[in-house]
Short mmCIF file of C-alpha atoms in Angstrom, two decimals:
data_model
loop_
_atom_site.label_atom_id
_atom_site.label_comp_id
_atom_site.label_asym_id
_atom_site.label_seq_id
_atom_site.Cartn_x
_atom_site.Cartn_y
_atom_site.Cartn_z
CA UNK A 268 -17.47 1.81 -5.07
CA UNK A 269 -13.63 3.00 -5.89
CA UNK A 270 -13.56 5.94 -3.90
CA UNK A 271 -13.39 3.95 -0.30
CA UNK A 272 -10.82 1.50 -2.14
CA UNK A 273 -8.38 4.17 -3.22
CA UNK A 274 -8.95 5.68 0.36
CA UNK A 275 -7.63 2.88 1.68
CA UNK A 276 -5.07 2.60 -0.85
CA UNK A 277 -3.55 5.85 -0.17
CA UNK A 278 -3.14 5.33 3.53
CA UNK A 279 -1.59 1.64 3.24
CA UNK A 280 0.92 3.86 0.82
CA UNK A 281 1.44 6.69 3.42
CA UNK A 282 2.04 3.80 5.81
CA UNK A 283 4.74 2.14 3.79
CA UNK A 284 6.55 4.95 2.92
CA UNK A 285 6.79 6.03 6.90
CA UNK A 286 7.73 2.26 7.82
CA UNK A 287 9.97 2.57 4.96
CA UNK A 288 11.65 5.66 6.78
CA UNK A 289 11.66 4.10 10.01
CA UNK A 290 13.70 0.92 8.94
CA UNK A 291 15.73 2.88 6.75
CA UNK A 292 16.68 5.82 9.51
CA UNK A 293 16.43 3.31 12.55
CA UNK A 294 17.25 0.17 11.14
CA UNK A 295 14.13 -0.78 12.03
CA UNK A 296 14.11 -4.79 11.08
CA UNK A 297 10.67 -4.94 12.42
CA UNK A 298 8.95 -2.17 10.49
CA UNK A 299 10.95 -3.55 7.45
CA UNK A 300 9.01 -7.12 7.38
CA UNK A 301 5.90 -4.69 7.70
CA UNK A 302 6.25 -3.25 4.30
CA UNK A 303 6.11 -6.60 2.01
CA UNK A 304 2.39 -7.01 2.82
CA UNK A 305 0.96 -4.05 2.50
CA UNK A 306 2.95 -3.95 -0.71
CA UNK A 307 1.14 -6.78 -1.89
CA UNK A 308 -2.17 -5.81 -0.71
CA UNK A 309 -1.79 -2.86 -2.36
CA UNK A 310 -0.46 -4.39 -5.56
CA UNK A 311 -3.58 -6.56 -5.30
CA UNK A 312 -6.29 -3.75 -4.67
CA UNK A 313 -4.32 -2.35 -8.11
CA UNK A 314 -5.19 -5.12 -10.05
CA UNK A 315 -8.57 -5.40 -8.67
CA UNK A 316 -9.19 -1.66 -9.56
CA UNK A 317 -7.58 -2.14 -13.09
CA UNK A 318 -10.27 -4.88 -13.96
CA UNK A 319 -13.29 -2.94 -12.68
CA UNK A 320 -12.37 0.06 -14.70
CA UNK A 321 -11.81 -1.79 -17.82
CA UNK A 322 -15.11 -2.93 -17.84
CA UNK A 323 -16.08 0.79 -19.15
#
């Protein structure tokens, strides 16, 4: 069950991080409204992952 979810995880983070670069080196407004979602998506696949593991 985890391993797909942190899969995903870890691209949505390479994909900040590069749209992070782009609005930074380009000022790149549109790439920099990008980021804010996938933050929280990620934030919220975080939480999700914190509560299945404390289960064990």
């Amino acid at each position: 069950m985890v391993l797909p979810e942190l899969d995903v995880m870890e691209e949505l983070i390479f994909k900040i991080i590069n749209l992070t670069e782009q609005a930074f080196k380009k000022r790149d407004v549109d790439a920099a409204y990008e980021i804010e979602p996938l933050e929280e998506v990620v934030d919220n696949m975080g939480a999700a992952l914190r509560k299945y593991f404390d289960k064990f």
